[in-house]
Coordinates of C-alpha atoms in Angstrom, one line a residue:
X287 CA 4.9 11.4 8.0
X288 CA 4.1 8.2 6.6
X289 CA 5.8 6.1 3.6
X290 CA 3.6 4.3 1.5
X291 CA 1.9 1.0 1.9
X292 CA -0.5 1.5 -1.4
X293 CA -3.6 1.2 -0.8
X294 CA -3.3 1.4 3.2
X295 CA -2.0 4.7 4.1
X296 CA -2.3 6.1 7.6
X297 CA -2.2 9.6 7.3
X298 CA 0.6 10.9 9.7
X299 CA 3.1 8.7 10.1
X300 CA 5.9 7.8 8.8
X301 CA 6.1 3.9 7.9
X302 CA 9.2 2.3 6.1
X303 CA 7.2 0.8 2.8
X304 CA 5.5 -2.3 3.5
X305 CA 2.4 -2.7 1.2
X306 CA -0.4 -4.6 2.7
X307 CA -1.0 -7.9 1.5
X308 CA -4.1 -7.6 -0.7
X309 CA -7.3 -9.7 0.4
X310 CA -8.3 -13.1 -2.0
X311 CA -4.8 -12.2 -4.0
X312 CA -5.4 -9.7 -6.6
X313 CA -1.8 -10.0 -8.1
X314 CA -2.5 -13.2 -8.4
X315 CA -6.0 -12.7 -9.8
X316 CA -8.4 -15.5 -9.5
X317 CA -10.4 -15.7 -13.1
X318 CA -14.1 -15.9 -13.5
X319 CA -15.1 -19.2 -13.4
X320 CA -17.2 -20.2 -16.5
X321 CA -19.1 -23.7 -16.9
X322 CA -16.4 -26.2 -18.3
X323 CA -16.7 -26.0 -22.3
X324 CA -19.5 -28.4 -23.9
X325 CA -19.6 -29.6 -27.4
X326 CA -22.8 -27.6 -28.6
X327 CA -25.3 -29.1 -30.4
X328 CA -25.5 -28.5 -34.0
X329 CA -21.8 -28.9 -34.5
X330 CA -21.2 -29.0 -37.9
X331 CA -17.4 -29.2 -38.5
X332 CA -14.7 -30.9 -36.3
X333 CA -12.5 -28.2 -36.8
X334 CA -14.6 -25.9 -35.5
X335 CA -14.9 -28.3 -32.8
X336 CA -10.8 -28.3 -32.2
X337 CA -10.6 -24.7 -32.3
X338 CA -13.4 -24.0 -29.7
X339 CA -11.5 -26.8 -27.5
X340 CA -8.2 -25.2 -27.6
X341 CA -9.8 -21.8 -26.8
X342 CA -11.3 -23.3 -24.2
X343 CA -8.0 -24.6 -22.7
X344 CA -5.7 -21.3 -23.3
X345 CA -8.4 -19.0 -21.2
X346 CA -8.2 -21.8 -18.2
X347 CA -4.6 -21.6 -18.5
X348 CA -4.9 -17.7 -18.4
X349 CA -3.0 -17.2 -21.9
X350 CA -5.4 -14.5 -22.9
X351 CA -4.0 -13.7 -26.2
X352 CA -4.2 -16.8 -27.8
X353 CA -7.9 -17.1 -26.4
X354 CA -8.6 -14.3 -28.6
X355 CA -6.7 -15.4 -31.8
X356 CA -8.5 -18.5 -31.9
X357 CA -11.7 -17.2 -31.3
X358 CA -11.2 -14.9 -34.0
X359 CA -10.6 -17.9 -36.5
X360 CA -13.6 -19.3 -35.0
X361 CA -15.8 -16.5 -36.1
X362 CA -14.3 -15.8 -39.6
X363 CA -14.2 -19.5 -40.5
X364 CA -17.1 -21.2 -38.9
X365 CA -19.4 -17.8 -38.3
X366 CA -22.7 -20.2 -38.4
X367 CA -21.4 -22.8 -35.8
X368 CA -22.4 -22.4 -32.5
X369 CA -20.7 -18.5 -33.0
X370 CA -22.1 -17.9 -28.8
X371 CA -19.8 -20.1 -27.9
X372 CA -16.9 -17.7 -29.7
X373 CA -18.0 -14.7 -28.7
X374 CA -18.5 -16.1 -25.1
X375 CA -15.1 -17.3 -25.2
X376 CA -13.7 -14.0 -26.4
X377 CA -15.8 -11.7 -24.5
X378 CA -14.2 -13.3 -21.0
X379 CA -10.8 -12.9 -22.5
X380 CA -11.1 -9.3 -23.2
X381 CA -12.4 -8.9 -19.8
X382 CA -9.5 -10.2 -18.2
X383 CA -6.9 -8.3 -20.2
X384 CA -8.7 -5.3 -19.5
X385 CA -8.9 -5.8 -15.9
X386 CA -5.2 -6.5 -15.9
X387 CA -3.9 -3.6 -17.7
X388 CA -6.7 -1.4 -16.7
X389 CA -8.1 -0.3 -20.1
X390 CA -11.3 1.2 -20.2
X391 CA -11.4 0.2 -24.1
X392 CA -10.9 -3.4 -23.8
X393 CA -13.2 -4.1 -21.4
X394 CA -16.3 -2.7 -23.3
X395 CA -14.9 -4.3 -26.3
X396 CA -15.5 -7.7 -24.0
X397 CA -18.5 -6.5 -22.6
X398 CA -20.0 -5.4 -26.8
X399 CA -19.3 -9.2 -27.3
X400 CA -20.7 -10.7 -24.3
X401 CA -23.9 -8.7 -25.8
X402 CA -22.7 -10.5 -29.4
X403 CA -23.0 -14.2 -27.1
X404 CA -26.1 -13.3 -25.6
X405 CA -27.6 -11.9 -28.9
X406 CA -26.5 -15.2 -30.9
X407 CA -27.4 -18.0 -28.3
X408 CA -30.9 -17.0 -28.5
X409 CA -31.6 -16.4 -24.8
X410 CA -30.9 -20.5 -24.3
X411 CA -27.9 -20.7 -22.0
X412 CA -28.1 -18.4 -18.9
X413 CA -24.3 -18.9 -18.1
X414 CA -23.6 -16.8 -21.2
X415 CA -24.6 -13.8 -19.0
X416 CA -21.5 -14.0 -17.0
X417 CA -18.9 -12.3 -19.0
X418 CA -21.7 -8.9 -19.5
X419 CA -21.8 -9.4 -15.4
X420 CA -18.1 -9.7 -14.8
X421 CA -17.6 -6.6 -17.3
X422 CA -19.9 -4.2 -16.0
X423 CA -19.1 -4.8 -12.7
X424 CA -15.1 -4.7 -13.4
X425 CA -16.2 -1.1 -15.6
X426 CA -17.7 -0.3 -12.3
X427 CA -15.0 -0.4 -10.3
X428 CA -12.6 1.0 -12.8
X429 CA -14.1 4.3 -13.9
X430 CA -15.7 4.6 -10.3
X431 CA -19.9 4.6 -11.5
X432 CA -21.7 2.6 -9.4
X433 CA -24.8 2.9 -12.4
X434 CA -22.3 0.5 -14.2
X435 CA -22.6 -1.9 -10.5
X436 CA -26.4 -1.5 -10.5
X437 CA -26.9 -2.4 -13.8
X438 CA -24.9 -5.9 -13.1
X439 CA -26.9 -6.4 -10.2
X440 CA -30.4 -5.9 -11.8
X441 CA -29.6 -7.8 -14.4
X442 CA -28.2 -10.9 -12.7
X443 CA -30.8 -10.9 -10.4
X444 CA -34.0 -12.1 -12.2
X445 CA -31.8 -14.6 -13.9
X446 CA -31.3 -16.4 -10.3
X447 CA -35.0 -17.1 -10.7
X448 CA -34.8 -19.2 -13.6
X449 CA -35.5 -22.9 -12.5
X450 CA -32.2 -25.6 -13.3
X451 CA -32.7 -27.5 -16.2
X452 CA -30.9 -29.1 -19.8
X453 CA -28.9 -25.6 -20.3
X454 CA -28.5 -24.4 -16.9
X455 CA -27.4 -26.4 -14.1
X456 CA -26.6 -25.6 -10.6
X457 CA -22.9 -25.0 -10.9
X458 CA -24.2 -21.9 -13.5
X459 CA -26.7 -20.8 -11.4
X460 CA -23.7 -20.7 -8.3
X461 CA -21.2 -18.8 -10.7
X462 CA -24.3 -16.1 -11.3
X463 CA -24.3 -15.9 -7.5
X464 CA -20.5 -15.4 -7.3
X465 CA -21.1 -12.4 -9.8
X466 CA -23.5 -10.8 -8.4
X467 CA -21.8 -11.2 -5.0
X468 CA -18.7 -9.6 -7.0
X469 CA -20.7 -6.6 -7.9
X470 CA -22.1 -5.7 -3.7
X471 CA -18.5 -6.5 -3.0
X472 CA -17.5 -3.4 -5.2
X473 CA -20.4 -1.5 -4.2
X474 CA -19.0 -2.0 -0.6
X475 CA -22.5 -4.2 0.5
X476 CA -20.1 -7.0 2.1
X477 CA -22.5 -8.7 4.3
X478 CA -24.5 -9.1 0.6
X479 CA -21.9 -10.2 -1.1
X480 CA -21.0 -12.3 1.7
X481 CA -24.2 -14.1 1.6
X482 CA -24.4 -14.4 -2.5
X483 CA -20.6 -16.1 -2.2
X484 CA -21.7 -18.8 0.3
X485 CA -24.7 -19.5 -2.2
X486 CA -22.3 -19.8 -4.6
X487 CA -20.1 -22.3 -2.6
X488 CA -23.0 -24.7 -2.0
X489 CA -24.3 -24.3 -5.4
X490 CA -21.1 -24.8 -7.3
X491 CA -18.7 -26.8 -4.7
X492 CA -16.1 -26.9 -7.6
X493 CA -15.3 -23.4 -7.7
X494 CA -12.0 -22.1 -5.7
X495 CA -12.9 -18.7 -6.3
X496 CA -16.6 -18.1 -4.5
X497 CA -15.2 -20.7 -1.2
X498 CA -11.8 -17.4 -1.2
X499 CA -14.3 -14.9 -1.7
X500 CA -16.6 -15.8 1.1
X501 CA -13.9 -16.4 3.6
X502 CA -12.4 -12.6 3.0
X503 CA -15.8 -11.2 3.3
X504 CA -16.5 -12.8 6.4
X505 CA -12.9 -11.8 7.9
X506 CA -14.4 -8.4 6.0
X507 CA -17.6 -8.0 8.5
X508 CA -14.8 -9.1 11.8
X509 CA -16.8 -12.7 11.7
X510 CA -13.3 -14.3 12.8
X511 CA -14.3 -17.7 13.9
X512 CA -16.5 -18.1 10.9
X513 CA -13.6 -16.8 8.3
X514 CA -11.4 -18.9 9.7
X515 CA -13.5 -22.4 9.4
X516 CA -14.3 -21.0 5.8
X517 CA -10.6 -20.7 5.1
X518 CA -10.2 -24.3 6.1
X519 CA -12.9 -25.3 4.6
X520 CA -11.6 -23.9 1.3
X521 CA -7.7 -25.7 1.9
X522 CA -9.9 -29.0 3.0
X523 CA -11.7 -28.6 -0.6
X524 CA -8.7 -27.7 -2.4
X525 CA -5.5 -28.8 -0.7
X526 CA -3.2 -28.2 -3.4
X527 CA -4.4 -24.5 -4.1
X528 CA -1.4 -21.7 -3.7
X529 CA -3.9 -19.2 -3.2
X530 CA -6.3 -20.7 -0.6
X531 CA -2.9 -21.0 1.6
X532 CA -1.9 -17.5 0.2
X533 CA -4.9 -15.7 1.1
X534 CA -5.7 -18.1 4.9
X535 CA -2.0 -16.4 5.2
X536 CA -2.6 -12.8 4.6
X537 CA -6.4 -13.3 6.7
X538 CA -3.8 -14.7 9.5
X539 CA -0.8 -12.0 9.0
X540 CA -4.4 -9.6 9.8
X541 CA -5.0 -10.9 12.9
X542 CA -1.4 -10.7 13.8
X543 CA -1.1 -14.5 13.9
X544 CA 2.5 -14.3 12.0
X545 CA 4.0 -18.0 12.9
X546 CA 0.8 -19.2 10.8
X547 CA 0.8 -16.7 8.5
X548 CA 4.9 -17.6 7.9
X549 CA 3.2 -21.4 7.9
X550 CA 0.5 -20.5 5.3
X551 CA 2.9 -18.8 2.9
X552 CA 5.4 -21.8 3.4
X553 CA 2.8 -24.3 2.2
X554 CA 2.5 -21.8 -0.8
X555 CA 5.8 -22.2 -2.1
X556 CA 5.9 -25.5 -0.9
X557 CA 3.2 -26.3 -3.6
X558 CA 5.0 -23.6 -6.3
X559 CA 8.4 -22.6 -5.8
X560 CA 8.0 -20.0 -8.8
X561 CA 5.6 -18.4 -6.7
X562 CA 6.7 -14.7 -6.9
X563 CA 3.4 -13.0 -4.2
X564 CA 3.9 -15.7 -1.6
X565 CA 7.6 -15.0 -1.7
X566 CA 6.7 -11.0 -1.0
X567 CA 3.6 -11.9 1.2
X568 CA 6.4 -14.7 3.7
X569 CA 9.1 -11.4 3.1
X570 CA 6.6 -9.1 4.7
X571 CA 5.3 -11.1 7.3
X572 CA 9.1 -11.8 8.4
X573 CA 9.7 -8.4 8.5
X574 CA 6.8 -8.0 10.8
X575 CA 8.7 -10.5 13.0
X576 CA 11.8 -8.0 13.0
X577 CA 13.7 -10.7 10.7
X578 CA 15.0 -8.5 8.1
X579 CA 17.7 -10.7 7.1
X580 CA 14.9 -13.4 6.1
X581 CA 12.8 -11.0 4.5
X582 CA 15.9 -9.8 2.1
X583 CA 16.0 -13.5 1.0
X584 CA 12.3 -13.7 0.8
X585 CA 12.0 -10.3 -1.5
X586 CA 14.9 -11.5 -3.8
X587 CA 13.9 -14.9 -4.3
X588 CA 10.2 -12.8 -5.6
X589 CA 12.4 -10.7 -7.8
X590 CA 14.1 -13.6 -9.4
X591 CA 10.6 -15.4 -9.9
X592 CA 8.5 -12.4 -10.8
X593 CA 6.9 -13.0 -14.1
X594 CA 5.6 -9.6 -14.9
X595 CA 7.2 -5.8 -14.3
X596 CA 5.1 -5.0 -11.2
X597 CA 5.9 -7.1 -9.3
X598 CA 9.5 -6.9 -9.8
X599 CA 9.5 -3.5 -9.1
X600 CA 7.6 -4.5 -6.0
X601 CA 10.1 -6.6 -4.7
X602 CA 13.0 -4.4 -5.2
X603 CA 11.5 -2.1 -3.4
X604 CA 10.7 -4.2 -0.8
X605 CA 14.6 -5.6 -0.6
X606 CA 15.3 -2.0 -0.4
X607 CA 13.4 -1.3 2.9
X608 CA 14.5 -4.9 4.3
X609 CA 18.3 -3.9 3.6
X610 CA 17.9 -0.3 5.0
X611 CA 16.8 -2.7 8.2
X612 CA 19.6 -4.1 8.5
X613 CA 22.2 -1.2 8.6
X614 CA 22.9 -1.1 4.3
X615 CA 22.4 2.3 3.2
X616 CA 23.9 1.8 0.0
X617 CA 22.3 -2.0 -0.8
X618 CA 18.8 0.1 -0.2
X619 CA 19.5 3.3 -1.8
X620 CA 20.7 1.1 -5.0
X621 CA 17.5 -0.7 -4.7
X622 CA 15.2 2.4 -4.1
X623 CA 16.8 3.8 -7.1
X624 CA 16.2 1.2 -9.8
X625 CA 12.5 1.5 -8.1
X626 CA 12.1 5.3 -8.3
X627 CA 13.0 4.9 -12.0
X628 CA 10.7 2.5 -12.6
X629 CA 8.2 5.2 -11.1
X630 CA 9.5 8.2 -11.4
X631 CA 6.0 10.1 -10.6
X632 CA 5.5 8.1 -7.2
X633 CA 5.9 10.6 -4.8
X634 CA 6.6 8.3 -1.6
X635 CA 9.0 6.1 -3.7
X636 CA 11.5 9.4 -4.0
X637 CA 10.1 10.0 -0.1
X638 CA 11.3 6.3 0.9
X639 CA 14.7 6.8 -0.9
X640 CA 15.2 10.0 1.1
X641 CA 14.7 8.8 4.0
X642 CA 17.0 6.2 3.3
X643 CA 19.4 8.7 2.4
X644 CA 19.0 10.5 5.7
X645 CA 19.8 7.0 8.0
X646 CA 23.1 7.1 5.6
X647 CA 23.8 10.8 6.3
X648 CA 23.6 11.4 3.0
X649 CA 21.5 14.9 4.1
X650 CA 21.7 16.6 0.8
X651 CA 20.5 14.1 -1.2
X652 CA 17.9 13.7 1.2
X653 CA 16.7 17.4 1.0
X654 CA 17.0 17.1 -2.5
X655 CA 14.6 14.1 -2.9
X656 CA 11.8 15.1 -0.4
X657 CA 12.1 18.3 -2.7
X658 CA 11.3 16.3 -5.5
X659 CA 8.8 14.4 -3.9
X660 CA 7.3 17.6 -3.1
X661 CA 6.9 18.7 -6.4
X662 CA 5.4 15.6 -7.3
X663 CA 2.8 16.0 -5.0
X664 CA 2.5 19.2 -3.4
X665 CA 0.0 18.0 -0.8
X666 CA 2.5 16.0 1.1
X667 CA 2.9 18.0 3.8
X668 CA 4.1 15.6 5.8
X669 CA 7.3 15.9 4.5
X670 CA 8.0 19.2 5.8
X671 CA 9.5 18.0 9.3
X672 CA 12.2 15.8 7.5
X673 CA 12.6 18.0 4.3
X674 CA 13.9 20.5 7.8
X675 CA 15.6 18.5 8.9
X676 CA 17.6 17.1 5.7
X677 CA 18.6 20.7 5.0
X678 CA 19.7 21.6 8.5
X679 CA 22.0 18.6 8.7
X680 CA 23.2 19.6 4.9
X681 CA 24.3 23.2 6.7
X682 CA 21.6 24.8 4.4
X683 CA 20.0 26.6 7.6
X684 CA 18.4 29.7 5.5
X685 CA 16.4 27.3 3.5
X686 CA 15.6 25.2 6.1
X687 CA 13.8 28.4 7.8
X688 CA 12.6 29.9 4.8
X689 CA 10.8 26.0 4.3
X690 CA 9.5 26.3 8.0
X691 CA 8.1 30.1 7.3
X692 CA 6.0 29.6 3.8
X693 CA 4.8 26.2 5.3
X694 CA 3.1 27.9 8.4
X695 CA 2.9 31.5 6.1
X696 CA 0.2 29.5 4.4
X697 CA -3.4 30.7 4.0
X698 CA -4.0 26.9 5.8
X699 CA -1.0 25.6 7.4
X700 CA -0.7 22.2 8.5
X701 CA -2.7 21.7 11.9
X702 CA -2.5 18.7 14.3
X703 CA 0.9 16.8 14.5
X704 CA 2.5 17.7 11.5
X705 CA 1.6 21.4 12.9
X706 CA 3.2 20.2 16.1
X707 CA 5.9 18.9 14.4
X708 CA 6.5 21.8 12.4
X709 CA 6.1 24.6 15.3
X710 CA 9.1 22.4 16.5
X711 CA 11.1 23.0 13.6
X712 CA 10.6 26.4 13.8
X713 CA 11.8 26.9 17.7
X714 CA 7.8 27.6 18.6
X715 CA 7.2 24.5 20.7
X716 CA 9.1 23.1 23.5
X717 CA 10.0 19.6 24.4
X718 CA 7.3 19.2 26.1
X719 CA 4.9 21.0 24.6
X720 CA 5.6 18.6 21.7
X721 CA 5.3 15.2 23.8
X722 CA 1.5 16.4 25.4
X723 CA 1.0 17.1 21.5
X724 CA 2.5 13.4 21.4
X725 CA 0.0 12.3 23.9
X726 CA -3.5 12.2 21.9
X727 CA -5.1 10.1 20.0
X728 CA -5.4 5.9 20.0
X729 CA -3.1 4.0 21.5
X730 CA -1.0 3.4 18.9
X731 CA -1.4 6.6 17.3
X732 CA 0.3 7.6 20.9
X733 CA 3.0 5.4 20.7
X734 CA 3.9 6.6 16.7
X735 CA 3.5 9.9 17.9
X736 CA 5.9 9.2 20.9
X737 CA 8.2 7.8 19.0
X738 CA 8.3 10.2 16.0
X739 CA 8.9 12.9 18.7
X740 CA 11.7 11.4 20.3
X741 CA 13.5 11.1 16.9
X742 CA 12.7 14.7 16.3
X743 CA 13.7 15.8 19.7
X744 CA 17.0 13.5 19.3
X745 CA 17.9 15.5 15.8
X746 CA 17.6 19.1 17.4
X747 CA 19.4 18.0 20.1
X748 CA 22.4 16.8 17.4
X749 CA 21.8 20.1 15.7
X750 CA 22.3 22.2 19.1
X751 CA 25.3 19.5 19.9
X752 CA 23.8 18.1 23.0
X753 CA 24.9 14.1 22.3
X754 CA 24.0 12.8 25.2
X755 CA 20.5 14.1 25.3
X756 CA 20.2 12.9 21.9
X757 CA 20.9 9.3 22.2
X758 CA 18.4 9.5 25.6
X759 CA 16.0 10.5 23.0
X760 CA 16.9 8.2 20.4
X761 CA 17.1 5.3 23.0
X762 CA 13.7 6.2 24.1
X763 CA 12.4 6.0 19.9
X764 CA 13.6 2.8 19.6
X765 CA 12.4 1.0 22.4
X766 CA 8.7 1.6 20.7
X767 CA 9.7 -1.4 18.7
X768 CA 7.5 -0.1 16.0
X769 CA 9.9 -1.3 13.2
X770 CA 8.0 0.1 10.3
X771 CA 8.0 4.0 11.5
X772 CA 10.7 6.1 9.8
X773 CA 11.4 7.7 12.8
X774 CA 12.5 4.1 14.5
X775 CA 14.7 3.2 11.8
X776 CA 16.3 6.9 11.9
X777 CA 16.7 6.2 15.6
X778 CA 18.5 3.0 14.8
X779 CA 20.7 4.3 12.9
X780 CA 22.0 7.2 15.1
X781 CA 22.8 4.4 17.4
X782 CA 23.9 1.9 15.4
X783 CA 22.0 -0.8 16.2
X784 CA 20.0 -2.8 13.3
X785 CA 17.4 -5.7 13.1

C-alpha cells in the first residue's frame, strides 16, 4: 500500500508522503520569455507609450492582473496605436493565469487574443506568434488533445525558416525554438524537445528558461554527464538564479547525490530567504537523509513563507509526515488534519492520517479513516490489509472478517501482493508462504515487500499475543531502512525507536 507522492505513485507500497520534487520547478513556474518591450514605430501618444511600459513591467514581475487592466486601457483609449503590442501583452497574461489556476476558459480567451496580435501586426513581427504557441500547447496539455500540440508544432515550424532581420532577431527566433521544444516536451518527444531547447540556448543566451529546460531533458533521456555540465552551465550563466540552483538540486536529489542536492537548495535560500519550494525541496531531501528533525524546520519555515494556499497546504502536510518521524503522533495528526480539510476528497491524505493514527494506537480512528478513504476512492485496494488490521486492533473482529470476505468474494479480487497480503489477513497464507510471495520482483520491490511483510507478520503476531515474535518481526522491518514505507514507520513505532 502506498501513500501518496502526487504525481509519482508506485503502485503497492506503502510510502509516508513525500511528493517528488517536480523537474525545472513548476510551483515556481518559469514564464514565457517574450522579446524585451520596444517602442513601436508609429507611436502616436506618450501615454500610450507609459501604459504599454508599465504593462510591460507588471507581466516581467509576474503581477498578471494588472497586466490585463492596463492593457485593457490600452485598447479602449489608444485602440489605433500599435493595438498588437496590447493584445500581445494581454494574450500572455491570460495564458499564465490560465495555466496557473487551470481554466480551460482563460486560456482560449489568451489564445482568441494572440489571434487579435497576430491579426493587427499585419504578419510583421514573428515573436507575436509566441503567446498562440504557448496557449495551444498549454490547452494541450490541459484537456489532454495532442491535435491542440500538433497544431503548435506545425505552426511554429515554418516560422523557424524565416531569415533574421529589422523585426525578428535571433533572440525571437531562440524563444520560437523554446516553444516548440515546449510542445515535443508535452507530446513526450524529449530527445526533440531536447534538441529545440539547446537551439534555443545558443540562439537566445539571455533566456534562463530554454538553458533549465535543456538540462531536465537531457537528465530526462539518462544523458547524466551532459545534464550535469548543462546545469552548470546554466548557474555559470546565471549565478544569482533561485531556480537554476532549485532545479541542479532536485536533478542531484535524482541521482541520489543528497549532500549536493542539501548544497543546491542551500544556495537557494541563500539567494531568497522567502523562498517557500526550496524550503520543501531542502525539507524533503533531509528527510531522505533520515533527518526528520531538520526537515520539520525546513517544512515550517515553507509554511511560514508560502505565498499562495497550495503550497501551504503542502508543507503542512509535509511537517505532518516529518513529525510522525520523529515519534509525535499528535503534532502529525494535528497537521494531517488541517491538510485533509483543506482536501477533503484526497483519498491518500485521509489514508496518510490513518496511518498516522495507527503508529499512535489510535485503531478506531484509523479504521474509520481508511473507511473514508475508501469511499473516496473505491479502487484503493490497497488499503484493505491496514483497514484489517485497524479494526482488529479496535476489537471489531466481525468486521474485520466480513472486510477480508467481500474483498476476496469479489468477481476480481485483488491478485499479486495485496492478494498475498490479504490471504494473510484472512488465515489463508502462512508465514512463509507470505515471505516467497515477499521474494519477487526488483530488488527494491523485494526489500518493500520484505519489509511490509514483516510488519504484517509482527501485527498478527500482537493479535495472537506472541510479543516476542513480534518485535523479531518488527526488528527485522526496520532494519530495511526504507524510511518512507508505512510499514517501517509502523515498525518504529511498535519499538519505540524514531529518526
Amino acid at each position: 500500500m502506498l501513500l501518496n507522492a502526487p504525481k509519482w505513485l508506485v503502485a503497492g507500497f506503502g510510502l509516508i508522503l513525500l511528493p517528488a520534487v517536480p523537474a525545472v520547478a513548476d510551483d515556481v513556474q518559469v514564464p514565457i520569455r517574450r522579446v524585451a518591450f520596444q517602442q513601436q514605430e508609429g507611436a502616436v501618444n506618450e501615454r500610450a507609450n507609459l501604459l504599454r511600459s508599465q504593462a510591460d513591467e507588471a507581466y516581467q514581475r509576474g503581477d498578471y492582473k494588472k497586466t490585463i487592466d492596463l492593457c485593457n486601457q490600452l485598447l479602449q483609449q489608444f485602440k489605433d496605436d500599435n493595438p498588437h503590442v496590447a493584445y500581445h501583452l494581454r494574450a500572455s497574461a491570460k495564458i499564465e493565469l490560465g495555466r496557473q489556476s487551470r481554466e480551460v476558459k482563460q486560456i482560449r480567451e489568451g489564445i482568441a487574443d494572440s489571434r487579435s496580435a497576430l491579426a493587427a501586426g499585419g504578419g510583421k513581427f514573428p515573436w507575436l506568434n509566441v503567446p498562440y504557441i504557448y496557449g495551444m500547447t498549454a490547452l494541450g496539455e490541459l484537456e489532454r488533445r495532442a491535435e491542440h500540440l500538433e497544431t503548435a508544432i506545425s505552426w511554429v515550424t515554418p516560422l523557424l525558416e524565416k531569415p533574421i532581420g529589422d523585426n525578428f532577431s535571433e533572440e525571437d527566433k531562440g524563444n520560437l525554438y523554446y516553444q516548440r521544444g515546449m510542445a515535443y516536451l508535452a507530446k513526450g518527444d524529449i530527445k526533440l524537445a531536447a534538441a529545440d531547447f539547446g537551439k534555443s540556448t545558443k540562439l537566445a543566451p539571455r533566456l534562463l528558461a530554454p538553458h533549465l529546460r535543456r538540462a531536465t531533458t537531457l537528465a530526462g533521456l539518462g544523458k547524466t554527464t551532459e545534464a550535469e555540465e548543462a546545469f552548470e552551465e546554466t548557474i555559470q550563466r546565471f549565478p544569482k538564479s533561485v531556480v537554476a540552483y532549485n532545479d541542479r538540486g532536485n536533478f542531484r536529489r535524482g541521482r541520489g547525490d543528497l549532500d549536493g542536492a542539501i548544497s543546491d537548495f542551500s544556495k537557494a535560500l541563500q539567494l531568497d530567504p522567502k523562498f517557500a519550494i526550496g524550503y520543501v525541496n531542502r525539507g524533503i531531501t533531509q528527510f531522505d537523509q533520515m533527518n526528520a528533525k531538520g526537515a520539520e524546520a525546513d517544512f515550517q519555515a515553507a509554511y511560514t513563507n508560502a505565498g499562495d494556499l497550495a503550497t501551504r497546504n503542502m508543507a503542512v502536510r509535509l511537517r505532518g509526515g516529518a513529525r510522525l518521524a520523529q515519534g509525535n503522533v499528535e503534532g502529525a495528526v494535528e497537521d494531517l488534519t488541517v491538510a485533509v480539510r483543506a482536501n477533503p476528497n484526497d483519498a491518500t491524505l485521509v489514508e496518510e492520517r490513518a496511518v498516522a493514527e495507527f503508529c499512535g494506537r489510535q485503531y478506531a480512528a484509523a479504521a474509520d479513516d481508511f473507511a473514508r478513504a475508501m469511499r473516496i476512492d473505491s479502487k484503493l485496494v490497497r488499503i484493505v490489509p491496514w483497514y484489517w488490521l485497524a479494526l482488529q486492533r479496535s476489537g471489531r473482529d466481525q468486521e474485520a472478517k466480513s472486510l477480508i470476505e467481500r474483498t476476496l468474494g469479489q468477481d476480481e479480487p485483488p491478485t499479486g501482493w495485496i492478494g498475498a497480503l490479504c490471504k494473510m489477513c484472512e488465515g489463508t497464507m502462512t508465514d512463509e508462504e507470505l515471505m516467497r510471495e515477499a521474494d519477487e520482483g526488483t530488488p527494491l520491490e523485494r526489500r518493500q515487500k520484505a519489509a511490509e511483510a514483516q510488519f504484517f507478520l509482527g501485527q498478527a503476531a500482537v493479535l495472537t499475543k506472541e510479543p516476542e515474535k513480534a518485535k523479531a518481526y518488527f526488528e527485522q522491518a526496520v532494519t530495511s531502512k526504507l524510511h518512507s514505507l508505512s510499514a517501517y514507520r509502523g515498525s518504529q513505532f511498535e519499538l519505540g525507536r524514531f529518526d
